Coordinates of C-alpha atoms in Angstrom, one line a residue:
M1 CA 89.3 102.9 104.1
I2 CA 92.9 102.5 105.7
Q3 CA 93.7 106.2 106.6
F4 CA 97.5 107.2 107.5
R5 CA 97.4 111.1 109.2
N6 CA 101.4 112.4 109.6
L7 CA 102.5 108.9 110.5
R8 CA 105.9 108.1 111.6
L9 CA 107.6 105.0 111.9
A10 CA 110.9 104.6 113.3
R11 CA 112.8 101.2 114.5
G12 CA 115.1 102.1 117.1
A13 CA 117.0 105.3 115.9
K14 CA 116.4 104.6 112.5
V15 CA 113.2 106.4 110.8
L16 CA 111.4 104.6 108.3
V17 CA 108.9 106.6 107.0
D18 CA 108.0 109.8 108.3
S19 CA 105.3 112.7 107.5
V20 CA 102.9 109.6 105.7
S21 CA 99.3 110.8 104.8
L22 CA 97.4 109.1 102.4
Q23 CA 94.1 106.8 102.0
I24 CA 93.8 103.6 100.6
H25 CA 90.1 102.6 99.9
P26 CA 88.5 99.3 100.2
G27 CA 89.0 97.1 97.1
W28 CA 92.4 98.6 96.3
R29 CA 95.4 96.1 94.9
V30 CA 98.5 98.4 96.5
G31 CA 101.9 97.3 95.4
L32 CA 104.3 98.4 98.5
T33 CA 108.0 98.9 97.1
G34 CA 111.4 100.3 97.9
A35 CA 114.7 99.4 98.5
N36 CA 115.3 96.6 100.9
G37 CA 115.6 97.9 104.8
T38 CA 112.9 101.2 104.0
G39 CA 110.3 99.3 106.3
K40 CA 108.2 97.4 104.0
S41 CA 107.8 94.3 106.5
S42 CA 107.6 96.8 109.2
L43 CA 104.5 98.3 107.6
F44 CA 102.7 95.1 107.6
A45 CA 103.7 94.9 111.5
L46 CA 102.2 98.3 112.1
L47 CA 98.6 97.4 110.1
R48 CA 98.4 94.2 112.2
G49 CA 99.3 95.8 115.4
L50 CA 102.6 94.2 116.4
L51 CA 104.0 97.8 116.1
H52 CA 103.2 101.4 116.4
Q53 CA 103.7 104.4 115.2
D54 CA 105.7 106.7 116.8
Q55 CA 104.2 109.7 115.7
G56 CA 100.5 110.3 113.7
D57 CA 97.4 108.3 113.5
L58 CA 96.8 105.3 111.4
E59 CA 92.8 104.6 111.3
I60 CA 91.6 101.0 109.9
P61 CA 87.7 100.0 110.2
A62 CA 87.7 98.1 113.3
G63 CA 85.5 95.4 112.2
W64 CA 88.1 94.3 109.3
Q65 CA 89.0 90.8 109.3
I66 CA 93.0 90.8 108.5
A67 CA 94.9 87.9 106.8
H68 CA 98.5 87.2 106.5
V69 CA 100.7 84.8 105.7
A70 CA 102.8 82.9 108.5
Q71 CA 106.4 83.0 108.5
E72 CA 106.2 79.4 110.8
T73 CA 104.8 76.2 110.5
P74 CA 104.8 73.6 113.0
A75 CA 105.0 70.1 112.1
L76 CA 101.5 69.2 113.1
A77 CA 100.4 65.5 112.4
K78 CA 97.0 67.2 110.8
P79 CA 96.2 67.0 107.3
A80 CA 97.3 69.8 104.8
I81 CA 93.3 70.0 104.4
E82 CA 92.0 70.5 107.5
Y83 CA 95.4 73.1 108.3
V84 CA 94.3 75.5 105.7
L85 CA 90.8 75.1 106.9
D86 CA 92.4 76.9 110.0
G87 CA 92.5 79.8 107.8
D88 CA 88.8 80.4 108.1
T89 CA 88.4 81.3 112.0
E90 CA 84.7 82.2 112.0
L91 CA 84.3 78.4 110.3
R92 CA 86.1 76.4 112.9
E93 CA 83.7 78.3 115.6
V94 CA 81.0 77.4 114.1
E95 CA 81.7 74.0 113.5
A96 CA 83.3 73.5 117.6
K97 CA 79.9 75.3 118.7
L98 CA 77.8 73.1 116.5
A99 CA 79.2 69.6 118.0
A100 CA 78.7 71.3 121.2
A101 CA 75.3 71.9 120.7
E102 CA 74.9 68.6 119.2
A103 CA 76.2 66.6 122.2
A104 CA 73.7 68.7 124.6
Q105 CA 71.1 67.9 122.0
D106 CA 70.1 71.7 121.7
G107 CA 67.8 71.9 118.6
A108 CA 67.2 75.3 118.7
H109 CA 71.0 76.2 118.5
I110 CA 71.6 73.7 116.2
G111 CA 69.0 75.3 113.4
E112 CA 70.9 78.9 114.4
L113 CA 74.2 77.5 113.6
H114 CA 73.3 75.6 110.6
A115 CA 71.8 78.4 109.2
R116 CA 75.6 80.6 110.1
L117 CA 77.2 78.2 108.3
H118 CA 75.2 78.0 105.3
E119 CA 75.5 81.9 104.9
I120 CA 79.5 81.9 105.5
G121 CA 79.6 79.1 102.6
G122 CA 80.6 76.6 105.3
Y123 CA 79.3 73.6 103.4
A124 CA 81.5 74.5 100.6
S125 CA 84.4 75.0 102.7
R126 CA 86.6 72.1 101.9
A127 CA 85.9 71.7 98.5
R128 CA 87.7 75.8 98.4
A129 CA 90.1 74.4 100.2
A130 CA 90.8 71.8 97.2
A131 CA 90.7 74.2 95.2
L132 CA 93.4 76.4 96.8
L133 CA 95.7 73.5 97.4
D134 CA 95.4 72.4 93.6
G135 CA 96.1 75.8 92.3
L136 CA 99.2 75.8 94.8
G137 CA 100.6 72.4 93.4
F138 CA 99.4 69.8 95.7
V139 CA 98.4 66.8 93.7
G140 CA 96.9 63.5 94.3
D141 CA 96.8 62.3 97.9
D142 CA 99.2 65.3 99.6
P143 CA 95.9 67.2 101.0
E144 CA 95.3 64.5 103.2
R145 CA 99.2 64.0 104.2
P146 CA 100.2 65.8 107.3
V147 CA 101.9 68.7 107.4
S148 CA 105.1 67.3 108.9
D149 CA 105.7 65.6 105.4
F150 CA 106.1 68.8 103.6
S151 CA 109.3 70.5 103.3
G152 CA 110.0 73.7 104.2
G153 CA 108.8 75.8 101.0
W154 CA 106.1 73.6 100.7
R155 CA 105.0 74.4 104.4
M156 CA 105.5 78.0 102.9
R157 CA 102.7 77.3 100.1
L158 CA 100.4 75.8 102.7
N159 CA 100.9 79.2 104.7
L160 CA 99.5 81.0 102.4
A161 CA 96.7 78.5 101.1
Q162 CA 95.5 79.1 104.6
A163 CA 96.0 83.1 104.3
L164 CA 94.0 83.0 101.2
M165 CA 91.5 80.3 103.0
C166 CA 90.2 83.2 105.4
R167 CA 87.7 85.8 104.2
S168 CA 89.3 88.8 104.8
D169 CA 88.8 92.3 104.2
L170 CA 92.5 93.2 104.0
L171 CA 95.0 90.5 102.7
L172 CA 99.1 91.2 103.5
L173 CA 101.1 89.6 101.3
D174 CA 104.8 89.6 101.6
E175 CA 107.0 87.6 98.7
P176 CA 104.1 85.3 98.0
T177 CA 105.8 84.1 95.0
N178 CA 109.3 83.3 96.4
H179 CA 108.4 79.4 97.0
L180 CA 106.2 79.1 94.0
D181 CA 107.1 77.6 90.3
L182 CA 105.4 79.5 87.3
D183 CA 102.1 77.6 86.9
A184 CA 101.0 78.3 90.7
V185 CA 102.5 82.1 90.1
L186 CA 100.4 82.2 86.9
W187 CA 97.3 80.5 89.8
L188 CA 98.2 83.3 92.0
E189 CA 98.0 85.6 90.0
Q190 CA 94.2 85.0 88.9
W191 CA 93.2 84.3 92.4
L192 CA 94.2 88.1 93.3
R193 CA 93.0 89.7 90.0
D194 CA 89.3 88.1 91.6
Y195 CA 89.9 88.9 94.8
R196 CA 87.3 91.6 96.5
G197 CA 88.8 92.8 99.5
T198 CA 91.9 95.0 99.9
L199 CA 95.4 93.9 99.1
L200 CA 98.6 95.0 100.3
L201 CA 101.5 93.3 97.8
I202 CA 105.0 92.9 98.4
S203 CA 106.6 91.5 95.6
H204 CA 110.0 91.9 93.6
D205 CA 108.3 90.1 90.5
R206 CA 107.4 93.0 88.1
E207 CA 105.3 91.1 85.8
F208 CA 103.1 89.5 88.9
L209 CA 102.8 93.3 90.5
D210 CA 101.5 94.7 86.8
A211 CA 99.0 91.9 86.9
C212 CA 97.6 92.0 90.3
I213 CA 97.7 95.7 91.2
T214 CA 96.0 98.8 90.9
H215 CA 98.5 101.5 92.7
I216 CA 102.0 101.1 93.6
A217 CA 103.1 102.9 97.7
H218 CA 106.6 103.9 97.2
I219 CA 109.0 103.9 99.9
E220 CA 111.6 106.2 99.1
Q221 CA 113.9 108.7 101.7
Q222 CA 111.4 108.1 104.3
R223 CA 108.6 108.7 102.5
L224 CA 105.6 106.6 101.5
T225 CA 104.4 108.0 97.9
L226 CA 101.5 106.5 96.4
Y227 CA 101.1 106.2 92.7
T228 CA 98.2 104.6 90.4
G229 CA 98.4 101.9 87.9
G230 CA 100.7 99.2 87.5
Y231 CA 104.4 98.6 88.1
S232 CA 104.9 99.5 84.6
D233 CA 103.2 102.9 85.2
F234 CA 104.4 103.6 88.4
E235 CA 108.2 103.4 86.8
R236 CA 107.1 105.8 84.1
Q237 CA 105.6 108.4 86.8
R238 CA 108.4 108.1 88.9
A239 CA 110.7 108.7 86.1
E240 CA 109.1 111.7 85.0
R241 CA 108.5 112.8 89.1
L242 CA 112.6 112.3 89.4
A243 CA 113.1 114.1 85.8
Q244 CA 110.9 117.0 87.1
Q245 CA 113.1 117.3 90.9
Q246 CA 115.9 116.9 89.2
A247 CA 115.6 120.2 86.4
M248 CA 113.5 122.0 89.9
F249 CA 117.2 121.1 91.9
E250 CA 119.1 122.7 89.1
K251 CA 117.3 125.9 88.6
Q252 CA 117.7 126.5 92.2
Q253 CA 121.2 125.6 92.7
R254 CA 121.1 128.3 89.6
E255 CA 119.4 131.1 92.0
V256 CA 121.5 129.8 95.0
A257 CA 124.7 130.5 93.5
H258 CA 123.3 133.7 92.1
I259 CA 122.5 135.1 95.9
E260 CA 125.6 134.1 97.1
N261 CA 127.6 135.6 95.2
Y262 CA 125.7 138.7 95.6
I263 CA 126.1 138.4 99.2
R264 CA 130.1 137.6 98.9
R265 CA 130.1 140.6 96.2
F266 CA 128.0 143.4 98.3
R267 CA 128.0 142.1 101.9
A268 CA 130.4 144.2 102.9
Q269 CA 129.5 147.7 101.2
A270 CA 127.6 149.6 103.3
T271 CA 125.7 150.9 100.5
K272 CA 124.5 147.2 99.6
A273 CA 124.6 146.0 102.9
R274 CA 120.4 145.6 103.6
Q275 CA 120.1 144.1 100.3
A276 CA 122.9 141.4 101.2
Q277 CA 121.8 141.0 104.4
S278 CA 117.7 140.9 102.8
R279 CA 118.9 137.8 100.4
I280 CA 120.7 136.4 103.5
K281 CA 117.3 135.5 105.1
A282 CA 116.1 134.7 101.6
L283 CA 118.7 131.7 101.4
E284 CA 117.8 130.5 105.1
R285 CA 114.0 130.8 104.0
M286 CA 114.4 128.9 100.9
E287 CA 113.4 125.2 100.8
R288 CA 115.6 123.3 99.5
I289 CA 115.0 120.7 96.3
A290 CA 117.1 117.5 96.9
A291 CA 118.7 116.0 94.4
A292 CA 117.1 113.3 92.1
H293 CA 118.8 110.3 93.3
I294 CA 118.2 106.6 91.0
D295 CA 121.2 105.4 91.5
T296 CA 121.2 101.3 91.6
P297 CA 123.9 99.5 94.4
F298 CA 124.4 96.8 92.2
A299 CA 126.3 96.7 89.2
F300 CA 128.4 93.6 88.1
T301 CA 129.0 92.1 84.8
F302 CA 130.5 88.4 84.5
R303 CA 134.2 88.2 83.9
E304 CA 135.3 86.2 80.5
G305 CA 135.5 82.3 80.7
P306 CA 137.5 80.0 79.4
A307 CA 137.1 78.9 75.4
A308 CA 134.3 76.9 75.3
P309 CA 133.6 73.6 73.7
D310 CA 131.2 73.3 70.8
P311 CA 128.7 71.3 71.7
L312 CA 129.1 72.4 75.6
L313 CA 127.2 69.2 76.9
Q314 CA 125.2 66.5 75.1
I315 CA 122.6 63.9 76.4
E316 CA 121.1 61.0 74.5
D317 CA 118.9 58.5 75.1
G318 CA 118.4 59.9 79.1
A319 CA 116.6 58.6 81.4
V320 CA 116.6 59.7 85.0
A321 CA 114.7 57.6 87.9
Y322 CA 113.8 57.9 91.8
G323 CA 113.5 54.4 92.9
N324 CA 111.0 52.7 90.9
R325 CA 109.8 55.6 89.2
T326 CA 111.0 56.8 86.1
V327 CA 111.4 60.8 86.0
L328 CA 112.8 61.6 82.8
D329 CA 112.6 59.4 79.6
R330 CA 114.3 59.7 76.4
V331 CA 116.1 62.4 77.0
R332 CA 117.7 64.1 74.1
L333 CA 119.5 67.6 74.5
T334 CA 122.6 69.7 73.0
L335 CA 123.9 72.4 74.5
R336 CA 126.0 74.8 72.4
P337 CA 127.9 78.2 73.4
G338 CA 126.0 81.1 73.7
E339 CA 122.2 79.3 73.5
R340 CA 120.2 80.5 76.0
V341 CA 117.3 78.3 77.2
G342 CA 114.2 78.2 79.4
L343 CA 112.6 75.5 80.8
L344 CA 108.9 75.4 81.0
G345 CA 106.8 72.8 82.8
R346 CA 104.0 72.4 85.4
N347 CA 104.7 71.4 88.9
G348 CA 107.0 68.6 89.8
A349 CA 107.2 67.9 86.0
G350 CA 111.4 67.5 85.9
K351 CA 112.8 71.0 85.7
S352 CA 114.8 71.0 88.7
T353 CA 115.8 67.0 88.0
L354 CA 116.7 67.8 84.6
I355 CA 119.1 71.2 85.7
K356 CA 120.4 68.5 88.8
L357 CA 121.2 66.1 85.6
L358 CA 122.6 68.7 83.6
A359 CA 124.9 69.5 86.8
G360 CA 125.9 66.2 87.4
E361 CA 124.6 65.9 90.6
L362 CA 122.2 63.0 89.5
Q363 CA 123.4 60.0 87.2
L364 CA 121.3 58.6 84.4
A365 CA 119.5 55.2 84.9
A366 CA 119.7 54.7 81.2
G367 CA 121.3 56.8 78.4
S368 CA 124.6 58.8 78.2
R369 CA 126.0 62.6 79.1
S370 CA 128.8 64.0 78.0
E371 CA 130.7 66.8 78.9
G372 CA 133.0 68.9 76.0
K373 CA 136.7 69.6 77.2
G374 CA 137.1 72.9 79.2
L375 CA 133.4 72.5 79.9
A376 CA 132.8 74.9 83.5
I377 CA 129.8 74.4 85.1
G378 CA 128.0 77.3 87.4
Y379 CA 125.3 75.7 89.0
F380 CA 122.8 77.8 91.5
A381 CA 119.7 76.7 93.4
Q382 CA 118.2 77.5 96.5
H383 CA 119.7 74.5 98.3
Q384 CA 123.4 75.6 97.8
L385 CA 122.5 78.7 100.1
E386 CA 122.8 76.0 103.0
T387 CA 126.4 75.4 101.7
L388 CA 127.4 79.1 102.4
R389 CA 129.8 79.0 106.2
A390 CA 127.8 80.8 108.7
D391 CA 130.7 82.2 110.2
E392 CA 132.7 83.4 107.5
S393 CA 131.7 86.8 105.7
P394 CA 131.2 87.3 101.7
L395 CA 135.3 88.8 101.7
Q396 CA 136.3 85.4 103.5
H397 CA 134.4 83.4 101.2
M398 CA 136.1 85.1 98.3
I399 CA 139.5 84.7 99.8
R400 CA 138.9 81.2 100.1
L401 CA 137.4 80.8 96.4
D402 CA 140.4 82.7 94.6
P403 CA 143.6 82.7 97.4
R404 CA 145.5 84.3 94.5
A405 CA 143.3 87.5 93.8
R406 CA 144.1 91.0 95.8
E407 CA 141.6 91.9 98.4
Q408 CA 141.2 95.1 96.7
E409 CA 140.0 93.3 93.6
L410 CA 137.4 90.8 95.7
R411 CA 136.3 93.7 97.7
D412 CA 135.7 95.5 94.3
Y413 CA 134.0 92.6 93.0
L414 CA 131.8 92.4 96.2
G415 CA 130.7 95.6 96.2
G416 CA 129.2 95.1 92.7
F417 CA 126.8 93.0 94.4
D418 CA 125.9 95.6 97.6
F419 CA 128.7 94.0 99.7
R420 CA 130.9 96.8 100.6
G421 CA 133.6 98.3 103.1
D422 CA 133.7 97.9 106.9
D423 CA 131.8 100.9 107.6
V424 CA 128.7 101.7 105.3
G425 CA 126.1 103.7 105.5
G426 CA 122.7 103.3 103.8
T427 CA 121.1 99.3 103.2
S428 CA 124.5 97.6 101.9
T429 CA 126.0 94.6 103.8
P430 CA 130.0 95.6 105.2
A431 CA 132.2 92.8 103.0
T432 CA 133.5 91.7 106.5
T433 CA 130.5 90.7 108.1
P434 CA 129.4 87.1 108.9
C435 CA 126.8 86.3 106.5
G436 CA 125.2 83.6 109.3
P437 CA 122.2 86.4 109.9
F438 CA 122.2 87.5 106.4
S439 CA 118.4 87.6 105.0
G440 CA 117.7 85.0 101.9
G441 CA 118.4 88.2 99.9
E442 CA 121.7 88.7 100.9
K443 CA 122.7 84.9 100.6
S444 CA 121.4 84.4 97.5
R445 CA 123.5 87.8 96.2
L446 CA 126.7 86.1 97.7
A447 CA 126.0 82.6 96.1
L448 CA 125.6 84.8 93.0
A449 CA 129.0 86.6 93.2
L450 CA 130.5 83.3 94.5
M451 CA 129.3 81.4 91.0
I452 CA 129.8 84.5 88.5
W453 CA 133.6 84.9 89.8
Q454 CA 134.6 81.3 88.3
R455 CA 133.9 82.0 85.0
P456 CA 131.6 79.5 83.8
N457 CA 131.1 78.9 80.2
L458 CA 127.8 77.1 80.7
M459 CA 125.2 78.4 83.7
L460 CA 122.5 76.2 85.1
L461 CA 120.2 78.5 87.2
D462 CA 117.3 76.7 89.0
E463 CA 115.3 80.1 90.4
P464 CA 117.8 82.5 90.9
T465 CA 115.3 85.5 91.6
N466 CA 114.3 84.1 95.2
H467 CA 114.9 86.7 97.8
L468 CA 116.4 89.0 95.0
D469 CA 114.7 92.7 95.1
L470 CA 113.6 94.5 91.8
E471 CA 116.8 96.4 91.4
M472 CA 119.3 93.6 91.9
R473 CA 116.7 91.2 89.3
H474 CA 117.5 94.5 87.0
A475 CA 120.9 94.2 87.4
L476 CA 121.4 90.2 86.7
T477 CA 119.1 90.7 83.7
L478 CA 121.4 93.0 82.2
A479 CA 124.3 90.9 83.3
L480 CA 122.5 87.8 81.9
Q481 CA 121.8 89.9 78.5
D482 CA 125.8 90.2 77.8
Y483 CA 127.0 86.7 78.7
E484 CA 127.9 85.1 76.3
G485 CA 128.2 81.5 77.4
G486 CA 125.4 79.2 77.3
M487 CA 122.4 78.9 80.2
V488 CA 119.5 77.0 81.2
L489 CA 117.2 79.1 83.3
V490 CA 114.3 77.9 85.4
S491 CA 112.3 81.1 86.8
H492 CA 109.0 82.3 87.7
D493 CA 109.9 85.7 87.0
R494 CA 108.6 86.2 83.2
A495 CA 110.3 89.3 82.9
L496 CA 113.8 87.5 83.2
L497 CA 112.7 84.8 80.9
R498 CA 111.6 86.9 78.9
A499 CA 114.8 89.0 78.4
T500 CA 117.1 86.3 78.6
C501 CA 116.1 83.2 76.9
D502 CA 116.1 82.8 73.3
R503 CA 114.3 79.8 73.0
F504 CA 112.0 77.1 75.4
L505 CA 111.9 73.3 76.0
L506 CA 108.6 72.4 78.0
V507 CA 109.3 69.2 80.2
D508 CA 105.9 67.1 80.6
D509 CA 105.1 63.8 81.0
G510 CA 108.4 62.6 81.4
R511 CA 109.8 64.2 78.2
I512 CA 111.5 66.8 76.9
Q513 CA 110.8 69.0 73.9
P514 CA 110.7 72.3 72.0
F515 CA 108.1 74.5 73.1
D516 CA 107.1 76.6 70.0
G517 CA 106.0 79.8 71.8
D518 CA 106.2 82.8 73.9
L519 CA 104.8 82.8 77.8
D520 CA 102.1 83.8 77.1
D521 CA 101.1 80.6 74.8
Y522 CA 102.7 78.8 78.2
R523 CA 100.2 80.2 79.7
D524 CA 97.4 79.3 77.6
W525 CA 98.9 75.9 77.3
L526 CA 98.3 75.8 81.2
A527 CA 95.4 76.6 80.9
T528 CA 94.2 73.7 78.4
R529 CA 96.2 71.3 80.6
R530 CA 94.0 72.0 83.7
A531 CA 90.4 71.9 82.0
Q532 CA 91.8 68.8 80.7
A533 CA 92.8 67.2 83.5
A534 CA 89.8 68.6 85.1
E535 CA 87.5 66.7 82.8
A536 CA 89.5 63.5 82.9
A537 CA 89.4 63.3 86.3
K538 CA 85.5 64.6 86.4
C539 CA 86.8 67.6 88.4
P540 CA 86.1 65.6 91.8
D541 CA 86.8 69.5 93.9
R542 CA 84.1 70.9 91.4
E543 CA 81.7 67.8 92.1
A544 CA 82.4 68.5 95.9
D545 CA 81.5 71.7 95.5
K546 CA 78.4 71.5 92.7
A547 CA 77.0 68.5 95.8
A548 CA 77.7 71.3 98.6
R549 CA 75.6 73.6 96.7
K550 CA 73.2 71.6 95.9
A551 CA 73.0 70.4 99.7
D552 CA 72.8 73.9 100.7
R553 CA 69.9 74.8 98.5
A554 CA 67.8 71.6 99.8
Q555 CA 68.5 72.3 103.2
S556 CA 67.6 76.6 102.5
A557 CA 64.3 75.1 101.3
A558 CA 63.8 72.9 103.9
E559 CA 64.1 75.8 106.2
R560 CA 62.2 78.2 104.0
Q561 CA 59.5 75.5 104.2
A562 CA 59.4 75.0 107.6
R563 CA 59.3 79.1 108.4
L564 CA 56.7 79.0 106.4
A565 CA 54.7 76.6 108.0
A566 CA 55.6 78.3 111.5
R567 CA 54.2 81.7 110.2
R568 CA 51.0 80.5 108.1
P569 CA 49.1 80.4 111.2
L570 CA 50.1 83.4 112.9
V571 CA 49.5 85.6 110.0
K572 CA 46.1 83.8 109.3
E573 CA 45.2 84.5 113.1
I574 CA 46.2 88.3 113.0
D575 CA 44.1 88.3 109.7
Q576 CA 41.0 87.0 111.2
I577 CA 41.6 89.8 114.5
E578 CA 41.9 92.7 112.0
K579 CA 39.1 91.7 110.8
K580 CA 36.8 91.6 113.9
L581 CA 38.9 94.5 114.9
A582 CA 37.5 96.3 112.4
G583 CA 34.0 95.3 113.0
W584 CA 34.1 95.7 116.7
Q585 CA 35.6 99.0 116.5
G586 CA 33.4 100.5 114.0
E587 CA 30.0 99.3 116.0
K588 CA 31.8 100.9 119.6
K589 CA 32.2 104.1 117.4
L590 CA 28.7 103.9 117.0
L591 CA 27.9 103.1 120.2
D592 CA 29.8 106.1 122.0
A593 CA 28.2 108.3 119.6
R594 CA 24.8 107.2 120.9
L595 CA 25.7 106.8 124.3
S596 CA 26.9 110.6 124.3
D597 CA 23.4 111.6 123.1
P598 CA 21.8 113.7 126.5
S599 CA 18.1 112.5 124.9
L600 CA 19.0 109.0 125.7
Y601 CA 19.1 109.9 129.5
A602 CA 16.0 112.2 129.6
G603 CA 13.6 109.5 128.1
G604 CA 13.4 107.5 131.4
D605 CA 13.9 103.8 129.4
S606 CA 17.0 102.9 132.3
A607 CA 16.6 99.2 130.7
Q608 CA 17.8 100.5 126.9
L609 CA 20.3 102.5 129.0
Q610 CA 21.3 99.5 130.4
T611 CA 21.5 97.4 127.6
L612 CA 23.4 99.8 125.3
L613 CA 26.0 99.8 128.4
K614 CA 26.8 96.3 128.9
R615 CA 27.6 96.1 125.1
Q616 CA 29.9 99.0 125.2
A617 CA 31.4 96.8 128.1
E618 CA 31.7 94.0 125.9
L619 CA 33.0 95.7 122.7
A620 CA 35.7 97.2 124.6
G621 CA 36.9 93.7 126.4
W622 CA 36.7 92.0 122.9
I623 CA 38.7 95.2 121.7
D624 CA 41.6 95.3 124.1
A625 CA 42.0 91.3 124.2
A626 CA 42.0 90.9 120.5
E627 CA 44.7 94.2 120.4
L628 CA 46.5 92.4 122.8
R629 CA 46.8 89.5 121.2
W630 CA 47.6 90.8 117.9
L631 CA 50.8 92.7 119.3
E632 CA 52.0 89.0 120.6
I633 CA 51.4 87.5 117.2
S634 CA 53.0 90.5 115.8
E635 CA 56.3 90.3 117.9
A636 CA 56.5 86.8 117.2
L637 CA 56.5 87.3 113.5
E638 CA 58.7 89.9 113.9
A639 CA 61.2 87.3 115.4
M640 CA 61.0 85.1 113.0
P641 CA 63.2 84.9 109.9
A642 CA 61.3 86.1 106.6
D643 CA 62.3 85.2 103.4

């Protein structure tokens, strides 16, 4: 198990966690939660041995294999599937040794290495890697393409696949869903439920946490508290604990006020001085209970926009093509004020393409697109984070966006996104700090703030929750629920989709059609499509896995027959020796008893005595030789693998 004993961890002068004592048992799946900057990633670094605690002890079983998702992916020329296979380090070591043994024609070592390869599932490893890539959205010939061909988001998926490929005892995942779409999230969710090792997961997706984890470890006020159950269970338990803490705090405050009032009244009176001093000492010894703190740093709403036209936007018989390939065809879509539309569809189906078309970033290859008079579009996508000016602060961005607005009004507005004054405490970001070194979450918050300030009456949101923590996601959900304009949303965050969308459109096979169902129905639809695709393609990965397992069984049978063939003559010989030994030892025992009889020596028959002594010596020699051979054969049999 993983054991924390009175552990303290700090980065510089800032203490992240203090006095942590808890156990994480094998097979537990633990979600690590807490506000940004409280030390979640630092705890991962501690578990990986990249940091050392300032106090206390951390114990991890010495033989555990720890897997994590690399944050950088070099532009390698090797195929994607080979990069994923690198995640199984022992597999690669055995393969390298096997190549060396084959070059040296070392038959015995080759046999040993093939046996180890079988034990670790090496013959099916390529099929396993292909299945991981398929689940994470790689299609067609993607597994054979060089790593350098993929964009940053897809390389992060390769890093995730490489971590999952590792046959780990402890798996550390830090925001694994950030670069995934909904179908990949659903696949990963199932994979993690089947994972046999110990999982530590940092995620800001509440439904993903609920589906994958058995415990929550929450960092708050430099404490790491373990809760049993999913994220929803944690929220309920934490609310109950905070309510109890607040009640105890208020009770203690009343007690403190009563004692202080007594001290003020009577400490100057000689008759009451002793009692007053006693109460002063009691007050000093009292362990103070902190007030429960549950305030969120985020609080914003959508400003009232201009009058919205009806319809907002229409597309008739639209088509979008990249080169000679038509991505979307015969698109008919009308968006009206107040509509909240969620887009569903498999990876690569064209959801982001449709959003770009609605935003006017793509031109139609056919058909027409018409905007209502007064349409004001707010468009959010991850690539827009790159348009932020690295040398400008959030406040400077706002002033450039709206130079006529009062600075204090802009500061107040940015405060709702946790960009506050010049000198702020806690984990909030000053509004005057250049945004170049901002984290992904801070940049996303700033991009959302800039979009919302422009008062759109149609919002197009493509994965707006990437990098946002749970509190910001909750604030965004509440704001979107109160938003009165039209909205089209692509997101892998099912809690956001469920809370803000009134209807869903399915993007599939180049067409857009209403989806008659909820997200649970969509999950079932995805499972059906996967099964159909596997059947239509005769599931090459599964066939490869089946063939590999068949080859494994055949090789195992051949190896077992070879071992039996080698053992059989030795077993037969040892049986024969044991039978002979039994006869020789019985005869020698009788002979020893006869030779120990004094009357044999008194009779004077020296010829008979010599015959008996000679036979005794023969038996002793045969027995010694047989026992030595029996030991040699036994050692040889013990050295052979048994079935």
